[in-house]
mmCIF file of C-alpha atoms in Angstrom:
data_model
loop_
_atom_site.group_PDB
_atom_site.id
_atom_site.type_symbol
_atom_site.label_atom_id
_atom_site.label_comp_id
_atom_site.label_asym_id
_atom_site.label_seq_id
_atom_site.Cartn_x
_atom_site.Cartn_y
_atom_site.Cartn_z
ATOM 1 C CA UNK A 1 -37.057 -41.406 -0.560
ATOM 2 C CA UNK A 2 -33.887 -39.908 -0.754
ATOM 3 C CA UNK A 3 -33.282 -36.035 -0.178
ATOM 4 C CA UNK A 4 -30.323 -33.906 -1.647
ATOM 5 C CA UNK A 5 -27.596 -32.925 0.884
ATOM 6 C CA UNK A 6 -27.954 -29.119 2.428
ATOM 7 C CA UNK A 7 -25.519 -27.206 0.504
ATOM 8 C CA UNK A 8 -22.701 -25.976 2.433
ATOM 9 C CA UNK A 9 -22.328 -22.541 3.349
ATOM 10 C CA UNK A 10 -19.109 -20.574 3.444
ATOM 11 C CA UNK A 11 -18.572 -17.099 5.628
ATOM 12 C CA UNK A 12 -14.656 -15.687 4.344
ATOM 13 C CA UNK A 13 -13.085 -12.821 5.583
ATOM 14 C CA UNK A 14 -9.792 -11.331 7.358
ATOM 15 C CA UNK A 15 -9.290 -11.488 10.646
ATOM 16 C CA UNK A 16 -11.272 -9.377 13.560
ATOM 17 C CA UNK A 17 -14.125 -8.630 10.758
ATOM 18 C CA UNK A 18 -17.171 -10.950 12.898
ATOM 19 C CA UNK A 19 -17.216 -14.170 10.534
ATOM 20 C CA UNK A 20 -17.463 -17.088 13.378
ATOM 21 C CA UNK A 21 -20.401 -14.345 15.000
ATOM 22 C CA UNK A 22 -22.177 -14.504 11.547
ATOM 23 C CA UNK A 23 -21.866 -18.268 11.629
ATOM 24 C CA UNK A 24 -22.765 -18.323 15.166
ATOM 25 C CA UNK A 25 -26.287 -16.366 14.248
ATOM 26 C CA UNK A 26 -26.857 -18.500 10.867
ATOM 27 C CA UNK A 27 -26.669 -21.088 13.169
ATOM 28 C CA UNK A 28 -28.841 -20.730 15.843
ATOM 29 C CA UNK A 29 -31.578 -19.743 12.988
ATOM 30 C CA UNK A 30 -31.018 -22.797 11.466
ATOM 31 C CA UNK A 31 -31.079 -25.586 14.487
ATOM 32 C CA UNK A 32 -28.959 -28.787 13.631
ATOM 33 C CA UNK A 33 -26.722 -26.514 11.615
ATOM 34 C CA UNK A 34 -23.135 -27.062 12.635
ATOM 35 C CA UNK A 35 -20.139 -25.364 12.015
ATOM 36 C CA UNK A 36 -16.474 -26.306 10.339
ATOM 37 C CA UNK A 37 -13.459 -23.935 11.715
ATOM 38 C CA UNK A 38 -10.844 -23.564 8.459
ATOM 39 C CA UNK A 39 -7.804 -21.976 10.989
ATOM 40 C CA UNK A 40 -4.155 -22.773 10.538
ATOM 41 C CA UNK A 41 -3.978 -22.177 14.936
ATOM 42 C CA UNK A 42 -6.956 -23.132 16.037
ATOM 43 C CA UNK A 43 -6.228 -26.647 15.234
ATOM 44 C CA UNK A 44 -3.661 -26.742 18.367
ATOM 45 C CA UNK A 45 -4.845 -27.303 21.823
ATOM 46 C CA UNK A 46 -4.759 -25.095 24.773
ATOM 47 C CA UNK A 47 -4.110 -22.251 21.825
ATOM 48 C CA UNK A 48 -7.524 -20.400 22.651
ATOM 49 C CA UNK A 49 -7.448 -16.151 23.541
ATOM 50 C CA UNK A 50 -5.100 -15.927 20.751
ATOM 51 C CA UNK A 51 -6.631 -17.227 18.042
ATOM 52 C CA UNK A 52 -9.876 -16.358 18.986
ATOM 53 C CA UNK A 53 -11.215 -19.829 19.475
ATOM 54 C CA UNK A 54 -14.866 -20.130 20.061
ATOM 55 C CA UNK A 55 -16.202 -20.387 23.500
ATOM 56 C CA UNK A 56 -17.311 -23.079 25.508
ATOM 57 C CA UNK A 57 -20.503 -21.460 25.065
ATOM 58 C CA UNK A 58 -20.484 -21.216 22.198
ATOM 59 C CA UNK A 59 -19.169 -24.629 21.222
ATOM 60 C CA UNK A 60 -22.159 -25.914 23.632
ATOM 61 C CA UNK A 61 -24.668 -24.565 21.651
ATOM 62 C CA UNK A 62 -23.678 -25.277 18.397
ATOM 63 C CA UNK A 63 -21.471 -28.491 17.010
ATOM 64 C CA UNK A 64 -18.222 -27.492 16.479
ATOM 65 C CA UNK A 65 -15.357 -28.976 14.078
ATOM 66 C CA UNK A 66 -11.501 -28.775 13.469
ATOM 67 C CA UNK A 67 -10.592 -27.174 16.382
ATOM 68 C CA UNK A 68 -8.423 -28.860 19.340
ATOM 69 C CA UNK A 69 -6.762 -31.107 16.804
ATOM 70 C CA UNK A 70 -3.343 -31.306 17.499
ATOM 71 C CA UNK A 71 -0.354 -30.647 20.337
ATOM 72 C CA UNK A 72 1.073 -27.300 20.085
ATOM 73 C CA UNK A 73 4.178 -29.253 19.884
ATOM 74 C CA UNK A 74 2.863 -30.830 16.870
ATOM 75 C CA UNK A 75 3.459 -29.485 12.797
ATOM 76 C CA UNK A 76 -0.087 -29.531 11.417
ATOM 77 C CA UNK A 77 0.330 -29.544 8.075
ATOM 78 C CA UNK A 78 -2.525 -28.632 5.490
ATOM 79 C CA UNK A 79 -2.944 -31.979 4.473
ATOM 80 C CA UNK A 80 -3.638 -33.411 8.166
ATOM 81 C CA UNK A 81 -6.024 -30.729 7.986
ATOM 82 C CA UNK A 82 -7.987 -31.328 5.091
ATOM 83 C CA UNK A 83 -8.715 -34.890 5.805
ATOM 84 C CA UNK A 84 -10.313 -34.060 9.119
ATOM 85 C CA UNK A 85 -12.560 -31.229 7.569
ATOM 86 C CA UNK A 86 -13.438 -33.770 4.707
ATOM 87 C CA UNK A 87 -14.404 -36.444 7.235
ATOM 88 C CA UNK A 88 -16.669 -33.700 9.160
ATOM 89 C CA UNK A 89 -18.860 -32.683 5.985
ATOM 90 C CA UNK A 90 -19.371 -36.088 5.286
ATOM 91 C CA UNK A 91 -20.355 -37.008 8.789
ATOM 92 C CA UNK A 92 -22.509 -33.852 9.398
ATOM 93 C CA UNK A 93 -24.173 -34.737 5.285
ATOM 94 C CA UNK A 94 -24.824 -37.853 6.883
ATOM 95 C CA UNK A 95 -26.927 -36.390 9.630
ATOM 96 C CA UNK A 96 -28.633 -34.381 6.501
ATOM 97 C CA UNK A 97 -27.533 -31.258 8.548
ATOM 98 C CA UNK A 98 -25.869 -27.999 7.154
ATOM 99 C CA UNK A 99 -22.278 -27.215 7.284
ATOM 100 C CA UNK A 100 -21.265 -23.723 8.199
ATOM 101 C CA UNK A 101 -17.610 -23.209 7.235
ATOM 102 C CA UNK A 102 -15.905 -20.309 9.012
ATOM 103 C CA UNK A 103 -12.851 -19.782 7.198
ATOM 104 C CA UNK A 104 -9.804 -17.349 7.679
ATOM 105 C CA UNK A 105 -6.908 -19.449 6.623
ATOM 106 C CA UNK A 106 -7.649 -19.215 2.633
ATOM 107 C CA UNK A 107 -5.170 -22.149 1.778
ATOM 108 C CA UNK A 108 -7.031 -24.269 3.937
ATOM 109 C CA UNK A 109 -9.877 -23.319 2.447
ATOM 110 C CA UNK A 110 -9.320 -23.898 -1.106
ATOM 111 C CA UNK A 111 -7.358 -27.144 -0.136
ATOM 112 C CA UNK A 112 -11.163 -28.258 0.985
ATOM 113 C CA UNK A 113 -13.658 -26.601 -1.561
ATOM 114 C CA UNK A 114 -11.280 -27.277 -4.798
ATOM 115 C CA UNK A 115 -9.906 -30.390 -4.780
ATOM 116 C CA UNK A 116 -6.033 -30.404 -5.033
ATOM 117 C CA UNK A 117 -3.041 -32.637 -5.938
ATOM 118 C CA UNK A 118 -0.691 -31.930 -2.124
ATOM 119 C CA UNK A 119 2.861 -32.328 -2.238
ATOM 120 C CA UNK A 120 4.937 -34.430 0.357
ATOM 121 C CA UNK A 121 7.255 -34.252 2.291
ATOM 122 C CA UNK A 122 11.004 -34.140 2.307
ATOM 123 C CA UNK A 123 12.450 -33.823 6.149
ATOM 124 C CA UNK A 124 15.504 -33.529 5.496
ATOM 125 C CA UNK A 125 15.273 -30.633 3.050
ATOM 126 C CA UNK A 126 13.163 -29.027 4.906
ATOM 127 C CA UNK A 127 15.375 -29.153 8.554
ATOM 128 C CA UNK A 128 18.096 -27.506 6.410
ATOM 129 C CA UNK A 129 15.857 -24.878 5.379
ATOM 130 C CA UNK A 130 14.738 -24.176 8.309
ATOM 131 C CA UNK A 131 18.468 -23.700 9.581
ATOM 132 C CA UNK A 132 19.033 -21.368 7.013
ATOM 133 C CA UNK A 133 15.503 -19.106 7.567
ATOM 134 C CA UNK A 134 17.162 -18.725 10.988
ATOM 135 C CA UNK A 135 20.670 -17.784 10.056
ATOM 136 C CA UNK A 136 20.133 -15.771 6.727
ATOM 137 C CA UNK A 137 16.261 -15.004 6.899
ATOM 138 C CA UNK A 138 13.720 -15.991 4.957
ATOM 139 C CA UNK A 139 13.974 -13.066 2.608
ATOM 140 C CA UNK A 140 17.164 -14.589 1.400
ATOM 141 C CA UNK A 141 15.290 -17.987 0.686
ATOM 142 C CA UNK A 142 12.048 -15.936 -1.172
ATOM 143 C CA UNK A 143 15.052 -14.652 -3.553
ATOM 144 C CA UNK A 144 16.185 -18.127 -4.248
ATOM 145 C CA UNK A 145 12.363 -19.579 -4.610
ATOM 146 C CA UNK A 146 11.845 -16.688 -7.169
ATOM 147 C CA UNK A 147 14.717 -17.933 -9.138
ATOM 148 C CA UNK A 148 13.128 -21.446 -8.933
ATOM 149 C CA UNK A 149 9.160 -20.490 -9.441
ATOM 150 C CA UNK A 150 8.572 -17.503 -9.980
ATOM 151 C CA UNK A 151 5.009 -17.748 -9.188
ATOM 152 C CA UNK A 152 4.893 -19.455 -6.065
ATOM 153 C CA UNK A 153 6.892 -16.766 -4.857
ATOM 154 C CA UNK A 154 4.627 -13.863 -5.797
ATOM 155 C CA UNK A 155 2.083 -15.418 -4.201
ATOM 156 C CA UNK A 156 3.924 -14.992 -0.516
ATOM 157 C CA UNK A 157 5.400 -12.538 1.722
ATOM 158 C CA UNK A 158 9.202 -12.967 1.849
ATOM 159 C CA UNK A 159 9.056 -12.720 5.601
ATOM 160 C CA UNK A 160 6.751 -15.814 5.781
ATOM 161 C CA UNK A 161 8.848 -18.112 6.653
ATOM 162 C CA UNK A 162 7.049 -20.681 7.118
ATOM 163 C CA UNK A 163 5.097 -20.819 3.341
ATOM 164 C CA UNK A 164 8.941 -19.601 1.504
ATOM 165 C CA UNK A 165 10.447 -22.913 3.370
ATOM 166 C CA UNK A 166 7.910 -25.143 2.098
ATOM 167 C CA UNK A 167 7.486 -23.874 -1.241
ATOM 168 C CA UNK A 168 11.024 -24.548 -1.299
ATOM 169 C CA UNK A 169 11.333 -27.814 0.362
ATOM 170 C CA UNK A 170 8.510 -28.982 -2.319
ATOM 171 C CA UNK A 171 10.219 -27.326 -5.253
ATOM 172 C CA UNK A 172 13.310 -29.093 -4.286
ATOM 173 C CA UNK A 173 12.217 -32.565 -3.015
ATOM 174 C CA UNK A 174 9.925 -33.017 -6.045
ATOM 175 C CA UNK A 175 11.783 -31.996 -8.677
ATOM 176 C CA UNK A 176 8.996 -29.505 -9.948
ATOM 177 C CA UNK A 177 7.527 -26.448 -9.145
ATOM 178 C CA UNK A 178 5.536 -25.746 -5.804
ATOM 179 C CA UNK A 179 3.105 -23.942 -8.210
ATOM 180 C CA UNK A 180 2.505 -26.474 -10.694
ATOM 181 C CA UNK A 181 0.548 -28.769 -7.700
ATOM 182 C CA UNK A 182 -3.295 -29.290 -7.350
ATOM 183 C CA UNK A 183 -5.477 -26.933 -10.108
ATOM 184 C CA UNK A 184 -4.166 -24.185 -9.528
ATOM 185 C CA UNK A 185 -4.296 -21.576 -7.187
ATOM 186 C CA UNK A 186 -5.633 -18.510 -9.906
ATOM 187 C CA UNK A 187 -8.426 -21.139 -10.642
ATOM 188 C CA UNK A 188 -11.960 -20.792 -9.873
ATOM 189 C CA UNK A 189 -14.499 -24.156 -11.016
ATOM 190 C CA UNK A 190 -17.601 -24.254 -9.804
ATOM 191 C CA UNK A 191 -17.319 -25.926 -6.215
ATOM 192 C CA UNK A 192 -21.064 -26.984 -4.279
ATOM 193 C CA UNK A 193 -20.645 -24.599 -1.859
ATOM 194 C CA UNK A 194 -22.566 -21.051 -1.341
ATOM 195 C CA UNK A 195 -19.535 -18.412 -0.357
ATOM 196 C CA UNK A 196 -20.057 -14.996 1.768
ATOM 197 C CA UNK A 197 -17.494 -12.602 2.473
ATOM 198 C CA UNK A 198 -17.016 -9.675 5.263
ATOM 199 C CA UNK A 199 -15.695 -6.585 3.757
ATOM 200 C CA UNK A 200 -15.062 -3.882 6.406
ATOM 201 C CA UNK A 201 -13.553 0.222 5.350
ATOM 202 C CA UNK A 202 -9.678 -0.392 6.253
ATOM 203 C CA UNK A 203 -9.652 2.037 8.958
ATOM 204 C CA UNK A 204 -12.535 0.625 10.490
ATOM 205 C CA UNK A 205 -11.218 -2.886 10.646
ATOM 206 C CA UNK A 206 -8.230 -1.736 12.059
ATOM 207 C CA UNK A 207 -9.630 -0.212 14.790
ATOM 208 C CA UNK A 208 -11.599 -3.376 15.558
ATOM 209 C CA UNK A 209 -8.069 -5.628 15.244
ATOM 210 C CA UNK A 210 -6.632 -3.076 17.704
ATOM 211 C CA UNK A 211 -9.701 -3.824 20.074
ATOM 212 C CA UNK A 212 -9.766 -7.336 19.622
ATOM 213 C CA UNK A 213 -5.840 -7.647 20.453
ATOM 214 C CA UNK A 214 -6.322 -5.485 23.489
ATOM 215 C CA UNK A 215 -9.331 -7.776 24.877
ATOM 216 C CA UNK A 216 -7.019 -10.625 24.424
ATOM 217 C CA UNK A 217 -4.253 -9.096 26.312
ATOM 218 C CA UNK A 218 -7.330 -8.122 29.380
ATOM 219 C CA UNK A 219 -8.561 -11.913 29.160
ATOM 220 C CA UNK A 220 -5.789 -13.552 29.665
ATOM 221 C CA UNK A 221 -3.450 -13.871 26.315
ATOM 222 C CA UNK A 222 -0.174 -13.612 28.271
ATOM 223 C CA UNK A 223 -0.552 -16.172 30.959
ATOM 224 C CA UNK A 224 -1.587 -18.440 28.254
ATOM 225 C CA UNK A 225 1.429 -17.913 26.573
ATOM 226 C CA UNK A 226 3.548 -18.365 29.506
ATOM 227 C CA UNK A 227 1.594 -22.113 30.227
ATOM 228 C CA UNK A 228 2.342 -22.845 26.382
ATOM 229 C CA UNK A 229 6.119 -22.089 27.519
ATOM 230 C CA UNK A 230 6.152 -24.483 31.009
ATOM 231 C CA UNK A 231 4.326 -27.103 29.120
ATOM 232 C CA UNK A 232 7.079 -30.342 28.870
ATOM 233 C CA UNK A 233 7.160 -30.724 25.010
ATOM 234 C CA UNK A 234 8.246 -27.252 23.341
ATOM 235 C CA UNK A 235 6.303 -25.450 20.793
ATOM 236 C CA UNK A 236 6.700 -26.545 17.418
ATOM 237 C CA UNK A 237 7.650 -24.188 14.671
ATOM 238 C CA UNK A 238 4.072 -23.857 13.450
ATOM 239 C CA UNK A 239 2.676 -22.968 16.720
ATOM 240 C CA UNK A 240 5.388 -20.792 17.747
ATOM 241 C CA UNK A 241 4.710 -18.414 14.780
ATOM 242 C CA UNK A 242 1.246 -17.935 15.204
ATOM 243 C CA UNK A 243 0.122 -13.895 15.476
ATOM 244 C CA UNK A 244 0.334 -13.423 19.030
ATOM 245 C CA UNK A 245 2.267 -15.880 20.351
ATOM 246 C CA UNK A 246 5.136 -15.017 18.598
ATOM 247 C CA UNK A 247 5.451 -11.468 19.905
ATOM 248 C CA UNK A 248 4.322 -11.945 23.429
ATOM 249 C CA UNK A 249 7.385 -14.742 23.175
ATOM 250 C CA UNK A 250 10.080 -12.080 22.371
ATOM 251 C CA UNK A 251 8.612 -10.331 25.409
ATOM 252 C CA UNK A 252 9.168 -13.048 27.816
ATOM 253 C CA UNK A 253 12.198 -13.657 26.269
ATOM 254 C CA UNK A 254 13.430 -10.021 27.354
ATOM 255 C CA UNK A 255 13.295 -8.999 23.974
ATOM 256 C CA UNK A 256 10.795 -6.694 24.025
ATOM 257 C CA UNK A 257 8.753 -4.879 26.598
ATOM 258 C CA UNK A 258 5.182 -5.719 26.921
ATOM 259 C CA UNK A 259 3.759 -2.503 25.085
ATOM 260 C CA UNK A 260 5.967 -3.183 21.953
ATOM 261 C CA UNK A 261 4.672 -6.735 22.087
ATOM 262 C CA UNK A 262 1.289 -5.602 21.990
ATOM 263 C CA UNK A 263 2.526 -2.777 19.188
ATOM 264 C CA UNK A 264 3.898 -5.419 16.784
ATOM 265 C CA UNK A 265 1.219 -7.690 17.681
ATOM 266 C CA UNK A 266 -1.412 -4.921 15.902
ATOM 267 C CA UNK A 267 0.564 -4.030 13.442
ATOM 268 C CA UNK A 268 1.381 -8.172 12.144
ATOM 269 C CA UNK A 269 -2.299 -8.662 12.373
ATOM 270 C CA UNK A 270 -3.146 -5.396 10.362
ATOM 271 C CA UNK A 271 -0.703 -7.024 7.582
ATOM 272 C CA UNK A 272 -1.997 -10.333 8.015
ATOM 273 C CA UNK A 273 -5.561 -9.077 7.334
ATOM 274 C CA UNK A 274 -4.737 -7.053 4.358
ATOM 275 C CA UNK A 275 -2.971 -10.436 3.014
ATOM 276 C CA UNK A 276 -6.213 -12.428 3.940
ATOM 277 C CA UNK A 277 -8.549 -10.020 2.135
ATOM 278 C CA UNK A 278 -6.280 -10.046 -1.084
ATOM 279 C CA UNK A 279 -6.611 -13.720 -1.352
ATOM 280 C CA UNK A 280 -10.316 -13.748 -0.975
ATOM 281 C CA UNK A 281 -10.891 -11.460 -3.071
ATOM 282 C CA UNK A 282 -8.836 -13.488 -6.353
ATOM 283 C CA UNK A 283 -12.235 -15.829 -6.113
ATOM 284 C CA UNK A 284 -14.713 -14.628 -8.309
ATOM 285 C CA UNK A 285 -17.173 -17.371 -6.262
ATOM 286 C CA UNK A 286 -17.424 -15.430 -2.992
ATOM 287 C CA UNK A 287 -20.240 -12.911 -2.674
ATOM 288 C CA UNK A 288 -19.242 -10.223 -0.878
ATOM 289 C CA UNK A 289 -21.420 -7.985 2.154
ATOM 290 C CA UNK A 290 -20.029 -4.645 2.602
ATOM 291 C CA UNK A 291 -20.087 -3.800 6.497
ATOM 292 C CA UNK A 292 -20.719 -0.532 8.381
ATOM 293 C CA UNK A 293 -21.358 -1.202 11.704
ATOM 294 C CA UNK A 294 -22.701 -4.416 12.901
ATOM 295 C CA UNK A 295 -21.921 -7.999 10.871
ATOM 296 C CA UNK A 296 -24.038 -9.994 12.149
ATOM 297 C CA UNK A 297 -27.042 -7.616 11.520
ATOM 298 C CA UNK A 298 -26.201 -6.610 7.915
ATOM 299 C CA UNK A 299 -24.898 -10.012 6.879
ATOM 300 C CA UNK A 300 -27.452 -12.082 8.154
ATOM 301 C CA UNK A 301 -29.917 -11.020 6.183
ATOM 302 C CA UNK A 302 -28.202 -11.553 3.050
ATOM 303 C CA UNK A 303 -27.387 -15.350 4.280
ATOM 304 C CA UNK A 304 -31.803 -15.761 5.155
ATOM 305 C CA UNK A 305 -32.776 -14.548 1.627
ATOM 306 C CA UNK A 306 -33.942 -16.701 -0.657
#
């Protein structure tokens, strides 16, 4: 006799707010329970203190997925992405375990809980882009995408270069809007998944980012940069951008000194957070935990209840 597959389970939130500890608890109260990272960086090897990989320790007691999944030097695009996440929920649904999603990178996310239509590719569009995000900006480039769809571009930071220069290379390699692709991004059908978010006070989660960067820098952040740097294929674009990396880059570079590294470093991932918790938040589907003190003790709880 057949059973019904273990609903997923989803833990959302911004950066530095204690979603892979929450998972890491669910987890070990729920043995064979294993869990799915949904991270733009983690993906790239040898990419660890930065991105705040899980631990070998942690990845030795509970089955881990998506992480280590491409060179540094590699672009990891969101589609290469979603097919290995898909072929992990089916495999661990196959072993009639549970699947406990992690997930900070909310297009990732959605490109795996709401099925979506992805647009290709178009190199050579998007090399000359690139060149142009480099000479003019990418704020210059937002300007033009708002011209050309409006609401892909309000759904981005002009300084992103990365997400103007492929809304762009889509919008001009397909002949259509970036936004009219998949569902839609404002959206929200029911999806077989149950969805938890981590909501922190502002000022408290900054404090915690500042912490977290700071324990990064003690355990070993910039020498892992550096080895990124001697390794004999270069950093790709992607990887090169990630919070972090980028800044401690400049440094080494002679761009910065090491304390405004670290500075910039807080401040990006203070800004990236804020951006993460606005996009959660647009989906009416996640139920959300307020925290005061301790996530995995007031979260938890919610997760065990009936």
């Amino acid at each position: 006799m057949s059973t019904a597959p273990v609903v997923p389970l989803v833990v959302v939130g911004p950066t530095a707010s204690g979603k892979s500890d929450v998972a890491m608890a669910y987890a070990a109260a729920h043995p064979g329970a294993e869990i799915v990272a949904v991270d733009a960086m983690q993906v790239y090897r040898r990419m660890d203190i930065g991105t705040a990989k899980p631990t070998a320790a942690d990845r030795a007691e509970v089955a881990h997925h998506c992480l280590d999944l491409a060179e540094p030097s590699d672009d990891f695009a969101v589609t290469d992405f979603t097919a290995a996440a898909r072929a992990a929920l089916h495999e661990i649904e196959q072993r009639g375990a549970q699947a406990v999603i992690v997930a900070g990178t909310g297009l990732y996310l959605r490109a795996l809980t709401d099925p979506m239509e992805i647009p290709g590719r178009w190199p050579e569009v998007r090399a000359e882009l690139e060149a142009r995000a480099d000479d003019v900006g990418p704020e210059v480039l937002h300007a033009e995408l708002a011209a050309l769809d409006p609401v892909a571009a309000s759904r981005m930071e002009p300084s992103n270069a990365r997400r103007v220069v492929r809304a762009l290379e889509v919008t001009r390699g397909s002949g259509r809007p970036f936004s009219s692709f998949g569902p839609g991004l404002d959206t929200y059908p029911p999806v077989p998944f149950v969805q938890v978010g981590l909501q922190w006070d502002r000022a408290r989660l900054t404090q915690r980012i500042a912490q977290r960067v700071h324990r990064m820098l003690a355990g070993g952040l910039l020498g892992e940069v550096e080895a990124l740097l001697a390794a004999p294929l270069s950093l790709s674009r992607t990887a090169r951008q990630a919070l972090g990396y980028k800044e401690l880059i400049d440094h080494l570079d002679g761009s910065t000194s090491l304390d405004e590294a670290v500075a910039t470093i807080i401040l990006r991932t203070r800004q990236f957070a804020v951006r993460q918790e606005r996009w959660f938040r647009r989906d009416p589907r996640i139920r959300w935990v307020h925290i005061e003190h301790d996530p995995v003790a007031e979260v938890l709880p919610v997760l065990l209840s009936p």
